[in-house]
Amino acid sequence: MTEAPDVAILDAPSVDDATAADRPWIVLVWNDPINLMSYVTFVLQKLFGYSLPEATALMLDVHYKGKAVVASDTRERAEMHVFRLHEHGLWATLEHDA
Amino acid sequence: MPDAGAFSRAGPDYRLTLGAGERALLARLLAELRTLLLDPHEAAAEALARLFPVVHPDDPAREAEYQRLMRDELVASRLAGIAVVEEVLAQDGPETPGVPGVPGIPGVVLDEEQLGAFMQAVNSVRLVLGTVLDVSEDDSGADDTGALAPEYHLYAFLSWVLDSAVAVASPDLDADLDADA
């Protein structure tokens, strides 16, 4: 009779962990006093393919409400969206969707 | 009306209609931006704050990791864009023919990618200048006659150039959207 092999006991991922991993990351663009409204609208169209009315509505949310969610994606892709927005000079941050 | 600004259409491309003096001014500003991007001192970092926003404001560890991975790439991207625009500004293209008594306009032509780099670079200078001037939402009546008057005029000039670029690249965009976002 051989000895039982060592068994590593792993913590099973909790339901909360799994849920957190599944939650998308959201890309926020914030209002700032420097970027032109026309330029913000143009950048949102260029980077995300929004129509002019969609991009304009998002830009107006940024301007009047202080921020707008412009994308929702995996963390890796959301970070790339933020990088592109920063390349264009927009003030963008990431949040893990609640 | 796009043609009234710093750019006009030139077939599939775009024509920059600024004179040699204004182009030289832009080239000087871009050279200063490059110097600032490569400056490791704290004062430079403060002026550049809007070019490198915080990505994870509620998670310092994740933020540090993001900046470690991406900041140098963002600097490199900005430097590459500056180089593209400097090449454009150095063009010595023929002027469009004028009519008797009216001079022609400079013939600097950009393709779509160069125009994009132009907008990003000019906006980067605006962000630095706006940070230094501490531009705020209610600056429409800012004192542009004081000691910082030259900087305010420069900021206004760059805003006009950028808005002209957006107008020519996106002619459907509402012409009324000329305020700050």
PDB file of C-alpha atoms in Angstrom, chain B:
ATOM      1  CA  MET B   1     -17.352  77.084 -42.325  1.00  0.00           C
ATOM      2  CA  PRO B   2     -14.158  75.027 -42.341  1.00  0.00           C
ATOM      3  CA  ASP B   3     -12.361  76.990 -45.033  1.00  0.00           C
ATOM      4  CA  ALA B   4     -12.347  80.104 -42.856  1.00  0.00           C
ATOM      5  CA  GLY B   5     -10.084  78.442 -40.283  1.00  0.00           C
ATOM      6  CA  ALA B   6      -6.494  77.275 -40.175  1.00  0.00           C
ATOM      7  CA  PHE B   7      -7.292  74.322 -42.464  1.00  0.00           C
ATOM      8  CA  SER B   8      -9.143  73.652 -45.670  1.00  0.00           C
ATOM      9  CA  ARG B   9      -9.829  70.505 -47.685  1.00  0.00           C
ATOM     10  CA  ALA B  10      -7.423  69.568 -50.462  1.00  0.00           C
ATOM     11  CA  GLY B  11      -9.080  66.631 -52.185  1.00  0.00           C
ATOM     12  CA  PRO B  12      -8.699  63.654 -49.852  1.00  0.00           C
ATOM     13  CA  ASP B  13      -6.143  65.598 -47.782  1.00  0.00           C
ATOM     14  CA  TYR B  14      -6.074  68.796 -45.771  1.00  0.00           C
ATOM     15  CA  ARG B  15      -4.280  72.084 -46.342  1.00  0.00           C
ATOM     16  CA  LEU B  16      -2.813  74.050 -43.465  1.00  0.00           C
ATOM     17  CA  THR B  17      -3.282  77.708 -44.298  1.00  0.00           C
ATOM     18  CA  LEU B  18      -1.122  79.231 -41.555  1.00  0.00           C
ATOM     19  CA  GLY B  19       1.668  81.557 -42.601  1.00  0.00           C
ATOM     20  CA  ALA B  20       5.345  80.812 -42.109  1.00  0.00           C
ATOM     21  CA  GLY B  21       5.528  82.805 -38.882  1.00  0.00           C
ATOM     22  CA  GLU B  22       2.622  80.929 -37.298  1.00  0.00           C
ATOM     23  CA  ARG B  23       4.056  77.595 -38.414  1.00  0.00           C
ATOM     24  CA  ALA B  24       7.389  78.535 -36.852  1.00  0.00           C
ATOM     25  CA  LEU B  25       5.577  79.417 -33.629  1.00  0.00           C
ATOM     26  CA  LEU B  26       3.891  75.996 -33.567  1.00  0.00           C
ATOM     27  CA  ALA B  27       7.228  74.284 -34.232  1.00  0.00           C
ATOM     28  CA  ARG B  28       8.812  76.160 -31.329  1.00  0.00           C
ATOM     29  CA  LEU B  29       5.968  75.205 -28.992  1.00  0.00           C
ATOM     30  CA  LEU B  30       6.289  71.548 -29.984  1.00  0.00           C
ATOM     31  CA  ALA B  31      10.039  71.649 -29.357  1.00  0.00           C
ATOM     32  CA  GLU B  32       9.315  73.042 -25.888  1.00  0.00           C
ATOM     33  CA  LEU B  33       6.765  70.284 -25.300  1.00  0.00           C
ATOM     34  CA  ARG B  34       9.358  67.666 -26.243  1.00  0.00           C
ATOM     35  CA  THR B  35      11.842  69.179 -23.800  1.00  0.00           C
ATOM     36  CA  LEU B  36       9.194  69.124 -21.084  1.00  0.00           C
ATOM     37  CA  LEU B  37       8.277  65.483 -21.794  1.00  0.00           C
ATOM     38  CA  LEU B  38      11.911  64.481 -21.372  1.00  0.00           C
ATOM     39  CA  ASP B  39      12.457  66.617 -18.258  1.00  0.00           C
ATOM     40  CA  PRO B  40      12.586  64.461 -15.096  1.00  0.00           C
ATOM     41  CA  HIS B  41      12.088  67.340 -12.650  1.00  0.00           C
ATOM     42  CA  GLU B  42       9.036  67.831 -10.487  1.00  0.00           C
ATOM     43  CA  ALA B  43       8.143  71.208 -12.030  1.00  0.00           C
ATOM     44  CA  ALA B  44       7.818  69.544 -15.426  1.00  0.00           C
ATOM     45  CA  ALA B  45       5.635  66.807 -13.954  1.00  0.00           C
ATOM     46  CA  GLU B  46       3.257  69.428 -12.555  1.00  0.00           C
ATOM     47  CA  ALA B  47       2.951  71.169 -15.923  1.00  0.00           C
ATOM     48  CA  LEU B  48       2.366  67.808 -17.617  1.00  0.00           C
ATOM     49  CA  ALA B  49      -0.214  66.575 -15.107  1.00  0.00           C
ATOM     50  CA  ARG B  50      -3.102  66.746 -17.597  1.00  0.00           C
ATOM     51  CA  LEU B  51      -1.145  64.705 -20.141  1.00  0.00           C
ATOM     52  CA  PHE B  52      -0.795  61.798 -17.702  1.00  0.00           C
ATOM     53  CA  PRO B  53      -4.047  61.493 -15.763  1.00  0.00           C
ATOM     54  CA  VAL B  54      -4.547  59.004 -12.936  1.00  0.00           C
ATOM     55  CA  VAL B  55      -6.310  55.906 -14.260  1.00  0.00           C
ATOM     56  CA  HIS B  56      -7.229  54.078 -11.039  1.00  0.00           C
ATOM     57  CA  PRO B  57      -7.968  56.889  -8.570  1.00  0.00           C
ATOM     58  CA  ASP B  58      -9.282  54.488  -5.895  1.00  0.00           C
ATOM     59  CA  ASP B  59      -6.561  51.848  -6.125  1.00  0.00           C
ATOM     60  CA  PRO B  60      -2.981  53.085  -5.604  1.00  0.00           C
ATOM     61  CA  ALA B  61      -1.416  49.667  -6.201  1.00  0.00           C
ATOM     62  CA  ARG B  62      -3.220  49.155  -9.477  1.00  0.00           C
ATOM     63  CA  GLU B  63      -2.426  52.747 -10.449  1.00  0.00           C
ATOM     64  CA  ALA B  64       1.290  52.226  -9.794  1.00  0.00           C
ATOM     65  CA  GLU B  65       1.239  49.076 -11.903  1.00  0.00           C
ATOM     66  CA  TYR B  66      -0.580  50.821 -14.755  1.00  0.00           C
ATOM     67  CA  GLN B  67       1.838  53.748 -14.753  1.00  0.00           C
ATOM     68  CA  ARG B  68       4.836  51.395 -14.614  1.00  0.00           C
ATOM     69  CA  LEU B  69       3.596  49.604 -17.710  1.00  0.00           C
ATOM     70  CA  MET B  70       2.089  52.445 -19.733  1.00  0.00           C
ATOM     71  CA  ARG B  71       3.644  55.814 -18.893  1.00  0.00           C
ATOM     72  CA  ASP B  72       6.759  55.364 -21.019  1.00  0.00           C
ATOM     73  CA  GLU B  73       4.578  54.167 -23.890  1.00  0.00           C
ATOM     74  CA  LEU B  74       2.452  57.299 -23.602  1.00  0.00           C
ATOM     75  CA  VAL B  75       5.561  59.507 -23.599  1.00  0.00           C
ATOM     76  CA  ALA B  76       6.851  57.670 -26.672  1.00  0.00           C
ATOM     77  CA  SER B  77       3.514  58.108 -28.428  1.00  0.00           C
ATOM     78  CA  ARG B  78       3.531  61.850 -27.756  1.00  0.00           C
ATOM     79  CA  LEU B  79       7.128  62.218 -28.959  1.00  0.00           C
ATOM     80  CA  ALA B  80       6.327  60.302 -32.147  1.00  0.00           C
ATOM     81  CA  GLY B  81       3.330  62.563 -32.771  1.00  0.00           C
ATOM     82  CA  ILE B  82       5.467  65.671 -32.294  1.00  0.00           C
ATOM     83  CA  ALA B  83       7.956  64.333 -34.844  1.00  0.00           C
ATOM     84  CA  VAL B  84       5.165  63.793 -37.384  1.00  0.00           C
ATOM     85  CA  VAL B  85       3.894  67.345 -36.964  1.00  0.00           C
ATOM     86  CA  GLU B  86       7.370  68.861 -37.098  1.00  0.00           C
ATOM     87  CA  GLU B  87       7.894  67.140 -40.425  1.00  0.00           C
ATOM     88  CA  VAL B  88       4.620  68.579 -41.691  1.00  0.00           C
ATOM     89  CA  LEU B  89       5.466  72.075 -40.494  1.00  0.00           C
ATOM     90  CA  ALA B  90       8.846  71.911 -42.202  1.00  0.00           C
ATOM     91  CA  GLN B  91       7.208  71.377 -45.597  1.00  0.00           C
ATOM     92  CA  ASP B  92       7.955  74.072 -48.086  1.00  0.00           C
ATOM     93  CA  GLY B  93       5.111  73.442 -50.439  1.00  0.00           C
ATOM     94  CA  PRO B  94       4.089  75.786 -53.222  1.00  0.00           C
ATOM     95  CA  GLU B  95       1.546  78.405 -52.374  1.00  0.00           C
ATOM     96  CA  THR B  96      -1.881  78.275 -53.907  1.00  0.00           C
ATOM     97  CA  PRO B  97      -2.117  80.902 -56.611  1.00  0.00           C
ATOM     98  CA  GLY B  98      -3.458  84.194 -55.459  1.00  0.00           C
ATOM     99  CA  VAL B  99      -5.518  86.628 -57.432  1.00  0.00           C
ATOM    100  CA  PRO B 100      -4.076  89.980 -58.466  1.00  0.00           C
ATOM    101  CA  GLY B 101      -3.434  91.993 -55.334  1.00  0.00           C
ATOM    102  CA  VAL B 102      -4.097  89.071 -52.993  1.00  0.00           C
ATOM    103  CA  PRO B 103      -1.257  86.745 -52.016  1.00  0.00           C
ATOM    104  CA  GLY B 104      -1.627  82.993 -52.156  1.00  0.00           C
ATOM    105  CA  ILE B 105      -1.733  80.815 -49.057  1.00  0.00           C
ATOM    106  CA  PRO B 106       0.985  78.427 -47.914  1.00  0.00           C
ATOM    107  CA  GLY B 107       0.783  74.977 -49.372  1.00  0.00           C
ATOM    108  CA  VAL B 108       1.343  72.663 -46.444  1.00  0.00           C
ATOM    109  CA  VAL B 109      -0.697  69.521 -47.066  1.00  0.00           C
ATOM    110  CA  LEU B 110      -1.511  66.810 -44.502  1.00  0.00           C
ATOM    111  CA  ASP B 111      -3.108  63.404 -44.872  1.00  0.00           C
ATOM    112  CA  GLU B 112      -5.674  62.166 -42.358  1.00  0.00           C
ATOM    113  CA  GLU B 113      -3.108  60.487 -40.104  1.00  0.00           C
ATOM    114  CA  GLN B 114      -0.942  63.604 -40.026  1.00  0.00           C
ATOM    115  CA  LEU B 115      -3.978  65.731 -39.235  1.00  0.00           C
ATOM    116  CA  GLY B 116      -4.748  63.413 -36.316  1.00  0.00           C
ATOM    117  CA  ALA B 117      -1.204  63.767 -35.004  1.00  0.00           C
ATOM    118  CA  PHE B 118      -1.491  67.524 -35.471  1.00  0.00           C
ATOM    119  CA  MET B 119      -4.659  67.691 -33.360  1.00  0.00           C
ATOM    120  CA  GLN B 120      -3.168  65.551 -30.591  1.00  0.00           C
ATOM    121  CA  ALA B 121       0.067  67.563 -30.459  1.00  0.00           C
ATOM    122  CA  VAL B 122      -1.645  70.952 -30.490  1.00  0.00           C
ATOM    123  CA  ASN B 123      -4.063  69.785 -27.809  1.00  0.00           C
ATOM    124  CA  SER B 124      -1.131  68.575 -25.694  1.00  0.00           C
ATOM    125  CA  VAL B 125       0.363  72.068 -25.795  1.00  0.00           C
ATOM    126  CA  ARG B 126      -3.058  73.507 -24.886  1.00  0.00           C
ATOM    127  CA  LEU B 127      -3.302  71.144 -21.917  1.00  0.00           C
ATOM    128  CA  VAL B 128       0.098  72.231 -20.623  1.00  0.00           C
ATOM    129  CA  LEU B 129      -0.634  75.903 -21.187  1.00  0.00           C
ATOM    130  CA  GLY B 130      -4.099  75.574 -19.666  1.00  0.00           C
ATOM    131  CA  THR B 131      -2.585  73.897 -16.608  1.00  0.00           C
ATOM    132  CA  VAL B 132       0.046  76.607 -16.201  1.00  0.00           C
ATOM    133  CA  LEU B 133      -2.629  79.309 -16.611  1.00  0.00           C
ATOM    134  CA  ASP B 134      -4.934  77.381 -14.273  1.00  0.00           C
ATOM    135  CA  VAL B 135      -7.757  77.709 -16.782  1.00  0.00           C
ATOM    136  CA  SER B 136     -11.166  77.087 -15.228  1.00  0.00           C
ATOM    137  CA  GLU B 137     -14.722  76.675 -16.495  1.00  0.00           C
ATOM    138  CA  ASP B 138     -15.555  80.316 -15.879  1.00  0.00           C
ATOM    139  CA  ASP B 139     -12.480  81.740 -17.580  1.00  0.00           C
ATOM    140  CA  SER B 140     -14.422  83.264 -20.427  1.00  0.00           C
ATOM    141  CA  GLY B 141     -13.803  86.640 -18.856  1.00  0.00           C
ATOM    142  CA  ALA B 142     -10.240  85.879 -17.755  1.00  0.00           C
ATOM    143  CA  ASP B 143      -7.927  88.838 -17.545  1.00  0.00           C
ATOM    144  CA  ASP B 144      -5.966  88.584 -20.753  1.00  0.00           C
ATOM    145  CA  THR B 145      -4.461  92.030 -20.386  1.00  0.00           C
ATOM    146  CA  GLY B 146      -2.207  91.290 -17.385  1.00  0.00           C
ATOM    147  CA  ALA B 147       1.228  89.765 -17.062  1.00  0.00           C
ATOM    148  CA  LEU B 148       0.053  86.486 -18.576  1.00  0.00           C
ATOM    149  CA  ALA B 149      -1.608  88.145 -21.568  1.00  0.00           C
ATOM    150  CA  PRO B 150       0.818  86.594 -24.102  1.00  0.00           C
ATOM    151  CA  GLU B 151       0.092  83.114 -22.744  1.00  0.00           C
ATOM    152  CA  TYR B 152      -3.672  83.700 -22.838  1.00  0.00           C
ATOM    153  CA  HIS B 153      -3.439  84.871 -26.447  1.00  0.00           C
ATOM    154  CA  LEU B 154      -1.319  81.847 -27.302  1.00  0.00           C
ATOM    155  CA  TYR B 155      -3.875  79.579 -25.648  1.00  0.00           C
ATOM    156  CA  ALA B 156      -6.672  81.222 -27.660  1.00  0.00           C
ATOM    157  CA  PHE B 157      -4.675  80.850 -30.868  1.00  0.00           C
ATOM    158  CA  LEU B 158      -4.100  77.133 -30.226  1.00  0.00           C
ATOM    159  CA  SER B 159      -7.795  76.672 -29.448  1.00  0.00           C
ATOM    160  CA  TRP B 160      -8.662  78.269 -32.772  1.00  0.00           C
ATOM    161  CA  VAL B 161      -6.182  76.063 -34.642  1.00  0.00           C
ATOM    162  CA  LEU B 162      -7.512  72.914 -32.982  1.00  0.00           C
ATOM    163  CA  ASP B 163     -11.138  73.839 -33.567  1.00  0.00           C
ATOM    164  CA  SER B 164     -10.305  74.510 -37.224  1.00  0.00           C
ATOM    165  CA  ALA B 165      -8.749  71.056 -37.500  1.00  0.00           C
ATOM    166  CA  VAL B 166     -11.804  69.408 -35.954  1.00  0.00           C
ATOM    167  CA  ALA B 167     -14.120  71.370 -38.254  1.00  0.00           C
ATOM    168  CA  VAL B 168     -12.303  70.286 -41.391  1.00  0.00           C
ATOM    169  CA  ALA B 169     -11.963  66.663 -40.233  1.00  0.00           C
ATOM    170  CA  SER B 170     -15.556  66.391 -39.113  1.00  0.00           C
ATOM    171  CA  PRO B 171     -17.582  68.863 -41.158  1.00  0.00           C
ATOM    172  CA  ASP B 172     -20.910  67.577 -39.806  1.00  0.00           C
ATOM    173  CA  LEU B 173     -19.971  68.477 -36.284  1.00  0.00           C
ATOM    174  CA  ASP B 174     -22.178  71.205 -34.900  1.00  0.00           C
ATOM    175  CA  ALA B 175     -20.338  74.450 -35.476  1.00  0.00           C
ATOM    176  CA  ASP B 176     -21.778  75.732 -32.233  1.00  0.00           C
ATOM    177  CA  LEU B 177     -19.740  73.249 -30.184  1.00  0.00           C
ATOM    178  CA  ASP B 178     -16.861  75.618 -29.710  1.00  0.00           C
ATOM    179  CA  ALA B 179     -16.857  75.970 -25.948  1.00  0.00           C
ATOM    180  CA  ASP B 180     -14.831  73.903 -23.480  1.00  0.00           C
ATOM    181  CA  ALA B 181     -16.134  70.433 -22.534  1.00  0.00           C
TER     182      ALA B 181
END
